[in-house]
Short mmCIF file of C-alpha atoms in Angstrom, two decimals:
data_model
loop_
_atom_site.label_atom_id
_atom_site.label_comp_id
_atom_site.label_asym_id
_atom_site.label_seq_id
_atom_site.Cartn_x
_atom_site.Cartn_y
_atom_site.Cartn_z
CA MET A 427 37.59 24.28 -11.59
CA THR A 428 35.05 22.40 -9.48
CA SER A 429 33.62 19.06 -10.85
CA ARG A 430 29.85 18.85 -10.81
CA ARG A 431 30.04 15.93 -8.35
CA ARG A 432 32.11 17.90 -5.88
CA PHE A 433 29.83 20.84 -6.50
CA LEU A 434 26.74 18.80 -5.55
CA ALA A 435 28.50 17.09 -2.58
CA ALA A 436 29.39 20.79 -1.23
CA LEU A 437 25.67 21.60 -1.64
CA GLY A 438 24.65 18.81 0.79
CA THR A 439 20.91 18.97 -0.53
CA THR A 440 18.83 16.39 -2.30
CA VAL A 441 18.96 16.23 -6.06
CA THR A 442 15.49 15.07 -7.31
CA GLY A 443 16.16 14.86 -10.95
CA ILE A 444 15.01 18.42 -11.75
CA ALA A 445 17.49 20.79 -13.10
CA LEU A 446 19.10 23.18 -10.54
CA PRO A 447 17.64 26.70 -11.24
CA GLY A 448 19.61 28.83 -13.54
CA CYS A 449 22.39 26.37 -14.24
CA GLY A 450 20.71 23.95 -16.65
CA TYR A 451 22.18 20.91 -14.91
CA TYR A 452 20.72 17.48 -14.63
CA PRO A 453 22.09 14.94 -12.36
CA GLY A 454 24.13 12.10 -13.86
CA GLY A 455 25.42 8.78 -12.76
CA GLY A 456 27.30 8.83 -9.45
CA ASP A 457 25.99 12.31 -8.40
CA ILE A 458 24.66 12.66 -4.85
CA ARG A 459 20.88 12.40 -4.38
CA TRP A 460 21.08 12.91 -0.71
CA ARG A 461 23.69 12.44 2.27
CA GLU A 462 22.70 12.04 5.86
CA GLU A 463 25.83 12.62 8.08
CA SER A 464 24.29 11.60 11.40
CA ILE A 465 24.20 7.96 10.19
CA GLY A 466 27.93 7.92 10.27
CA GLY A 467 28.03 6.57 13.81
CA LEU A 468 26.65 3.13 12.61
CA SER A 469 30.11 2.15 11.69
CA TRP A 470 29.99 -0.12 14.86
CA ALA A 471 26.98 -2.03 13.40
CA GLU A 472 27.93 -5.72 12.47
CA ASP A 473 24.83 -6.16 10.10
CA MET A 474 23.33 -3.78 7.58
CA GLY A 475 20.89 -4.44 4.81
CA VAL A 476 18.13 -2.86 2.83
CA THR A 477 14.72 -4.26 2.21
CA GLY A 478 11.92 -2.22 0.75
CA GLU A 479 12.36 1.55 1.80
CA THR A 480 14.29 0.82 4.86
CA LEU A 481 18.04 0.51 5.82
CA TYR A 482 18.17 -1.86 8.81
CA THR A 483 21.37 -1.84 11.08
CA VAL A 484 21.97 -4.26 13.86
CA ARG A 485 24.60 -4.03 16.60
CA SER A 486 24.77 -7.47 18.37
CA SER A 487 26.12 -6.41 21.55
CA GLY A 488 27.16 -3.01 23.08
CA MET A 489 26.90 -0.98 26.41
CA SER A 490 24.12 1.49 27.00
CA TYR A 491 22.76 3.24 29.97
CA ASP A 492 19.16 2.41 31.09
CA ILE A 493 17.72 5.63 32.43
CA ASP A 494 14.83 3.72 34.22
CA THR A 495 17.05 1.39 36.08
CA GLU A 496 20.00 3.60 36.31
CA THR A 497 22.38 0.92 35.14
CA TRP A 498 24.55 -0.04 32.31
CA VAL A 499 23.30 -2.90 30.15
CA ASP A 500 24.99 -4.96 27.53
CA GLY A 501 22.46 -5.54 24.80
CA ALA A 502 21.53 -5.42 21.11
CA GLU A 503 20.43 -2.53 19.20
CA VAL A 504 18.52 -2.08 16.03
CA VAL A 505 18.31 1.15 14.18
CA ALA A 506 16.26 1.71 10.90
CA TYR A 507 16.53 4.56 8.39
CA ASP A 508 14.48 5.61 5.52
CA THR A 509 16.17 5.23 2.27
CA ALA A 510 14.28 8.04 0.61
CA HIS A 511 16.24 10.66 2.67
CA GLY A 512 18.47 8.84 5.32
CA ARG A 513 16.54 9.96 8.32
CA GLU A 514 15.99 7.63 11.38
CA ARG A 515 12.73 5.66 11.33
CA PHE A 516 13.15 3.92 14.77
CA THR A 517 15.62 2.74 17.47
CA GLU A 518 15.03 -0.43 19.51
CA GLN A 519 17.48 -1.51 22.46
CA PHE A 520 17.58 -4.64 24.25
CA ASP A 521 19.17 -5.72 27.51
CA ARG A 522 20.52 -8.81 26.12
CA PRO A 523 22.92 -9.40 23.19
CA ALA A 524 21.71 -10.99 19.78
CA GLY A 525 23.06 -14.36 18.87
CA ALA A 526 21.54 -14.40 15.41
CA VAL A 527 20.31 -11.82 12.97
CA ALA A 528 18.28 -11.72 9.76
CA LEU A 529 17.69 -8.97 7.26
CA GLY A 530 15.32 -10.10 4.56
CA ASP A 531 12.10 -9.68 2.75
CA GLY A 532 9.85 -7.15 4.56
CA GLY A 533 12.11 -6.49 7.54
CA ALA A 534 14.52 -7.77 10.15
CA ALA A 535 14.70 -10.23 13.06
CA VAL A 536 16.97 -10.92 16.04
CA ALA A 537 17.33 -13.86 18.25
CA LEU A 538 18.15 -12.69 21.79
CA VAL A 539 20.74 -14.58 23.98
CA GLU A 540 19.33 -15.83 27.22
CA ALA A 541 21.48 -17.24 30.23
CA ASP A 542 19.00 -20.13 30.15
CA THR A 543 19.29 -21.74 26.79
CA GLN A 544 16.06 -23.73 27.13
CA SER A 545 14.32 -21.03 25.04
CA THR A 546 15.32 -18.08 22.77
CA PRO A 547 13.28 -14.73 22.37
CA VAL A 548 12.90 -13.97 18.72
CA VAL A 549 11.91 -10.37 17.72
CA ARG A 550 10.45 -9.37 14.42
CA PHE A 551 10.83 -5.72 13.00
CA GLY A 552 9.20 -4.05 10.24
CA PRO A 553 9.80 -0.42 8.90
CA ASP A 554 7.82 1.20 11.83
CA GLY A 555 9.62 -0.90 14.58
CA GLN A 556 8.89 -4.01 16.48
CA MET A 557 6.06 -6.13 15.17
CA TRP A 558 6.02 -9.00 17.48
CA GLU A 559 8.08 -11.16 19.77
CA THR A 560 7.98 -14.79 20.52
CA THR A 561 9.85 -17.54 22.11
CA VAL A 562 11.59 -20.51 20.42
CA ASP A 563 12.27 -23.62 22.24
CA GLY A 564 16.24 -24.16 22.67
CA GLY A 565 18.99 -22.09 21.21
CA VAL A 566 18.86 -20.40 17.88
CA GLU A 567 21.66 -20.85 15.36
CA ALA A 568 20.30 -18.99 12.23
CA LEU A 569 17.48 -16.77 11.05
CA ALA A 570 15.71 -15.93 7.91
CA VAL A 571 12.99 -13.49 7.23
CA ALA A 572 10.30 -13.71 4.40
CA ASP A 573 6.65 -13.14 3.99
CA GLU A 574 6.07 -11.83 7.50
CA ARG A 575 7.47 -15.00 8.93
CA VAL A 576 10.64 -15.66 10.66
CA TYR A 577 12.43 -18.99 10.21
CA ALA A 578 14.87 -20.40 12.89
CA VAL A 579 17.38 -23.16 12.84
CA THR A 580 17.70 -24.26 16.46
CA ALA A 581 20.68 -25.80 18.30
CA ASP A 582 18.92 -29.28 18.77
CA GLY A 583 18.67 -29.59 14.91
CA ALA A 584 15.16 -28.32 14.23
CA LEU A 585 13.65 -25.73 11.75
CA ALA A 586 11.00 -23.71 13.41
CA VAL A 587 8.70 -21.05 11.70
CA CYS A 588 7.04 -18.19 13.61
CA ALA A 589 4.54 -15.65 12.60
CA ASP A 590 2.29 -13.15 14.41
CA GLY A 591 4.03 -13.72 17.59
CA SER A 592 3.73 -17.58 17.90
CA GLU A 593 5.43 -20.68 16.57
CA ARG A 594 3.50 -22.14 13.77
CA TRP A 595 5.53 -25.49 13.02
CA ARG A 596 8.65 -27.29 13.68
CA VAL A 597 10.42 -29.94 11.83
CA ASP A 598 13.47 -32.00 12.65
CA LEU A 599 16.51 -31.69 10.39
CA GLU A 600 18.49 -34.78 9.19
CA PRO A 601 21.59 -35.00 9.57
CA GLU A 602 21.56 -33.04 12.93
CA LEU A 603 23.93 -30.18 13.74
CA GLY A 604 27.41 -31.38 14.75
CA SER A 605 27.98 -33.65 11.54
CA ASP A 606 28.89 -30.69 9.36
CA ARG A 607 31.42 -31.61 6.83
CA GLY A 608 31.80 -28.32 5.19
CA GLY A 609 33.35 -26.12 7.96
CA PHE A 610 30.47 -23.64 7.93
CA GLY A 611 27.73 -22.98 10.67
CA PRO A 612 24.11 -23.42 9.73
CA THR A 613 22.51 -20.97 7.45
CA VAL A 614 18.88 -20.53 6.24
CA ALA A 615 17.16 -18.42 3.46
CA ALA A 616 13.47 -17.97 2.76
CA SER A 617 10.99 -16.73 0.27
CA ALA A 618 7.22 -16.66 -0.03
CA GLU A 619 7.40 -20.01 -1.91
CA MET A 620 10.08 -22.09 0.10
CA VAL A 621 12.65 -22.20 2.82
CA VAL A 622 16.04 -23.65 2.47
CA CYS A 623 18.49 -24.49 5.17
CA TRP A 624 22.30 -25.80 5.16
CA VAL A 625 23.00 -28.02 8.21
CA GLY A 626 25.08 -31.05 8.96
CA GLY A 627 26.49 -31.12 5.16
CA SER A 628 23.11 -31.02 3.56
CA VAL A 629 21.00 -28.44 1.85
CA VAL A 630 17.28 -29.10 2.78
CA CYS A 631 14.24 -27.41 1.17
CA PHE A 632 10.76 -27.20 2.85
CA ASP A 633 7.48 -25.65 1.52
CA PRO A 634 6.00 -22.98 3.54
CA ASP A 635 3.66 -25.47 5.39
CA GLY A 636 6.83 -27.57 6.50
CA THR A 637 6.48 -30.32 4.00
CA ARG A 638 9.92 -31.48 2.96
CA ARG A 639 10.53 -30.84 -0.85
CA TRP A 640 14.10 -32.18 -1.44
CA ASN A 641 17.42 -32.83 0.32
CA ARG A 642 20.98 -32.43 -1.22
CA SER A 643 23.82 -33.94 0.58
CA THR A 644 26.49 -33.11 -2.08
CA VAL A 645 26.08 -29.21 -1.96
CA ASN A 646 27.65 -27.04 0.86
CA ALA A 647 26.83 -23.50 1.44
CA ARG A 648 28.01 -20.71 3.66
CA ARG A 649 25.34 -18.46 2.20
CA LEU A 650 21.89 -19.31 0.78
CA SER A 651 19.76 -17.05 -1.48
CA ILE A 652 16.49 -17.60 -3.20
CA VAL A 653 15.86 -15.62 -6.43
CA ASP A 654 12.99 -16.26 -8.81
CA GLY A 655 12.39 -19.79 -7.43
CA GLU A 656 16.01 -20.82 -7.74
CA VAL A 657 18.38 -21.56 -5.00
CA PHE A 658 21.82 -20.05 -4.92
CA ALA A 659 24.38 -21.76 -2.53
CA LEU A 660 27.80 -19.94 -2.02
CA ALA A 661 30.50 -22.17 -0.53
CA GLY A 662 34.17 -22.09 -0.46
CA HIS A 663 34.66 -23.89 -3.80
CA GLY A 664 32.18 -21.40 -5.75
CA LEU A 665 28.65 -20.91 -6.44
CA THR A 666 26.00 -23.61 -7.21
CA THR A 667 22.50 -22.99 -8.56
CA LEU A 668 19.66 -25.37 -7.93
CA GLU A 669 16.28 -25.77 -9.32
CA GLY A 670 13.84 -24.75 -6.45
CA ASP A 671 11.30 -27.32 -7.31
CA THR A 672 13.65 -30.37 -7.43
CA GLY A 673 16.93 -29.45 -6.03
CA GLU A 674 18.66 -30.37 -9.32
CA THR A 675 21.92 -28.55 -10.03
CA ARG A 676 21.58 -26.08 -12.99
CA TRP A 677 25.29 -24.97 -12.90
CA ILE A 678 28.38 -24.71 -10.73
CA SER A 679 30.95 -21.95 -10.93
CA SER A 680 34.53 -23.41 -11.38
CA ASP A 681 35.93 -20.38 -9.64
CA ARG A 682 35.85 -19.15 -5.98
CA VAL A 683 33.09 -16.68 -5.91
CA ALA A 684 33.49 -14.07 -3.15
CA SER A 685 30.08 -12.32 -3.58
CA PHE A 686 27.32 -12.24 -6.17
CA ALA A 687 24.08 -10.43 -7.32
CA VAL A 688 21.27 -12.01 -9.33
CA THR A 689 18.96 -10.21 -11.74
CA THR A 690 16.25 -11.46 -14.22
CA ASP A 691 18.81 -12.12 -16.91
CA ALA A 692 22.23 -12.44 -15.30
CA ILE A 693 24.33 -13.51 -12.32
CA TYR A 694 27.30 -10.81 -11.39
CA CYS A 695 30.04 -12.53 -9.35
CA ARG A 696 33.04 -10.99 -7.81
CA ILE A 697 35.93 -13.59 -8.40
CA SER A 698 39.24 -12.58 -6.94
CA LEU A 699 39.49 -8.90 -7.89
CA ASP A 700 37.44 -9.17 -11.08
CA VAL A 701 33.75 -9.03 -11.84
CA VAL A 702 32.40 -11.69 -14.11
CA ALA A 703 28.85 -11.92 -15.58
CA PHE A 704 27.07 -15.04 -16.52
CA ASP A 705 23.59 -15.66 -17.87
CA ARG A 706 21.05 -17.38 -15.73
CA SER A 707 21.98 -20.79 -17.38
CA GLY A 708 25.71 -20.22 -16.28
CA ALA A 709 27.17 -19.11 -19.67
CA ARG A 710 29.90 -16.60 -19.16
CA GLN A 711 29.10 -13.21 -20.77
CA TRP A 712 31.97 -10.93 -19.75
CA ALA A 713 34.61 -10.17 -17.18
CA THR A 714 36.28 -6.75 -16.24
CA SER A 715 39.68 -8.21 -17.03
CA ASP A 716 38.57 -9.18 -20.67
CA ASP A 717 40.76 -7.66 -23.35
CA SER A 718 38.17 -6.66 -25.76
CA GLY A 719 34.53 -5.76 -26.05
CA ALA A 720 32.33 -3.03 -27.25
CA GLY A 721 32.66 0.11 -25.12
CA ARG A 722 35.27 -1.21 -22.93
CA ASN A 723 38.15 0.80 -21.63
CA ARG A 724 40.85 -1.74 -20.99
CA ALA A 725 43.42 0.66 -19.47
CA GLU A 726 41.04 2.00 -16.93
CA ARG A 727 39.57 -1.43 -16.13
CA ASP A 728 42.96 -3.17 -15.76
CA SER A 729 44.05 -0.57 -13.13
CA THR A 730 40.89 -1.43 -10.96
CA ASP A 731 40.56 -4.06 -8.27
CA TYR A 732 37.07 -5.11 -7.17
CA LEU A 733 36.99 -5.83 -3.53
CA ASP A 734 33.68 -6.43 -1.97
CA ARG A 735 29.80 -6.71 -2.17
CA VAL A 736 28.14 -6.64 -5.76
CA ALA A 737 24.72 -5.12 -6.28
CA ALA A 738 22.94 -5.19 -9.69
CA ASP A 739 19.65 -4.43 -11.39
CA ASP A 740 18.70 -3.14 -14.93
CA ARG A 741 20.23 0.21 -14.08
CA GLY A 742 23.79 -1.21 -13.69
CA VAL A 743 26.17 -3.29 -11.80
CA PHE A 744 27.55 -1.52 -8.71
CA VAL A 745 30.55 -2.78 -6.55
CA GLU A 746 33.09 -1.49 -4.18
CA SER A 747 36.50 -1.05 -5.90
CA ASP A 748 39.84 0.05 -4.74
CA SER A 749 38.86 3.60 -5.64
CA GLY A 750 35.50 3.70 -4.05
CA LEU A 751 32.21 3.01 -5.66
CA THR A 752 32.13 1.87 -9.18
CA ALA A 753 29.36 1.39 -11.55
CA LEU A 754 29.63 -0.94 -14.73
CA ALA A 755 27.43 -1.46 -17.79
CA THR A 756 25.06 -4.70 -17.55
CA ASP A 757 25.70 -5.49 -21.19
CA ASP A 758 29.52 -5.66 -21.54
CA GLY A 759 31.02 -4.59 -18.10
CA SER A 760 32.40 -1.38 -19.40
CA HIS A 761 33.16 1.37 -16.67
CA ARG A 762 30.48 3.89 -16.31
CA TRP A 763 31.58 6.00 -13.34
CA THR A 764 33.54 5.97 -10.02
CA VAL A 765 32.92 7.96 -6.93
CA GLU A 766 35.95 7.97 -4.63
CA TYR A 767 35.57 6.71 -1.01
CA ASP A 768 38.42 5.82 1.43
CA ASP A 769 36.54 3.31 3.24
CA ILE A 770 33.07 2.00 2.41
CA LYS A 771 31.51 0.44 5.70
CA ALA A 772 28.49 -1.16 4.08
CA GLY A 773 26.99 -1.55 0.70
CA PRO A 774 26.30 -0.85 -2.14
CA PHE A 775 22.61 -1.32 -1.52
CA LEU A 776 20.03 -0.70 -4.39
CA VAL A 777 17.13 1.63 -3.47
CA ASP A 778 14.39 3.29 -5.18
CA ASP A 779 16.19 6.66 -5.77
CA GLY A 780 19.79 5.10 -6.58
CA VAL A 781 22.60 3.22 -5.02
CA LEU A 782 23.25 3.65 -1.23
CA VAL A 783 26.66 3.29 0.56
CA VAL A 784 27.56 3.87 4.20
CA SER A 785 30.92 5.33 4.99
CA GLU A 786 32.73 7.60 7.32
CA GLN A 787 30.92 10.53 5.70
CA GLY A 788 27.45 8.85 6.69
CA ALA A 789 24.85 7.48 4.30
CA THR A 790 25.01 8.69 0.69
CA CYS A 791 22.58 7.88 -2.10
CA HIS A 792 24.01 8.14 -5.62
CA VAL A 793 22.24 8.52 -8.92
CA PRO A 794 22.55 5.14 -10.56
#
């Protein structure tokens, strides 16, 4: 007997939520909305992310043949795909590698490596391709994208913001690069309301006009995120949540958090091989290793290891497991469904039509 998921995979067509003619079937969780196998060649891309209705992929460096000059060049490549069906939106190739990459609100950006480090080209992309290019003084260590802007942390310890093809403002960061106590390189995150960067052992927050809002020298971060006006700083010791207005600590995870996802009501963390849910104040709600709970299947959950990126919204919690792509219920962490994959290259990513993963089979969008 053929399962309904294998049946739909064999069809290789889009499932829109309308019953298939004559069979009375409606798609359920984990079923395939669409699959685009031509995207499978993107296994070499170092950075992938979804923003809006676009999947952006970036290869920082790779050899390609320039037909105009009839020469081989080593440069970056940015390829974007429509998340509604997986077909390519655009490809942009460069004759220089990318030293820093940002995938964020409204698009992507790359900082190209120049032999002369006195300045760095920064290119901003939207869903239809390149939007603008400008030059930032000095080398660029980290980038963030938000609200049609690009924020760059420079090698000489400054934060520069660019928009519409020009640099709008620049502020010096204190302490400067090189005094880093945490063992991580600089990182930056931005939203329409603020920009935060970690450099030299401090998390520093600025208003969009460059006014310094606060500085926290006791918080380390290898990754920063801004959600609903709160700052999430992920470091080797765990996850710290800070008030966006003041920088005051809301809560600190006592466990080593590998990845996390934030929704309106909860924070879902992968801790070791477990998924643990907290409310937004830091109170623990459930874990996949819990022994009891409404609707939980302990035998199935105890045999599952959760390995990589977590994604979540009101439709569920989605995470790569040792079996493939697994969906959990938001209220109690009970197992909802698993689709087998041998090797997930990127994702899961949440899109309008479902849950997107990139694997050896290409890009596949599953019903949530």
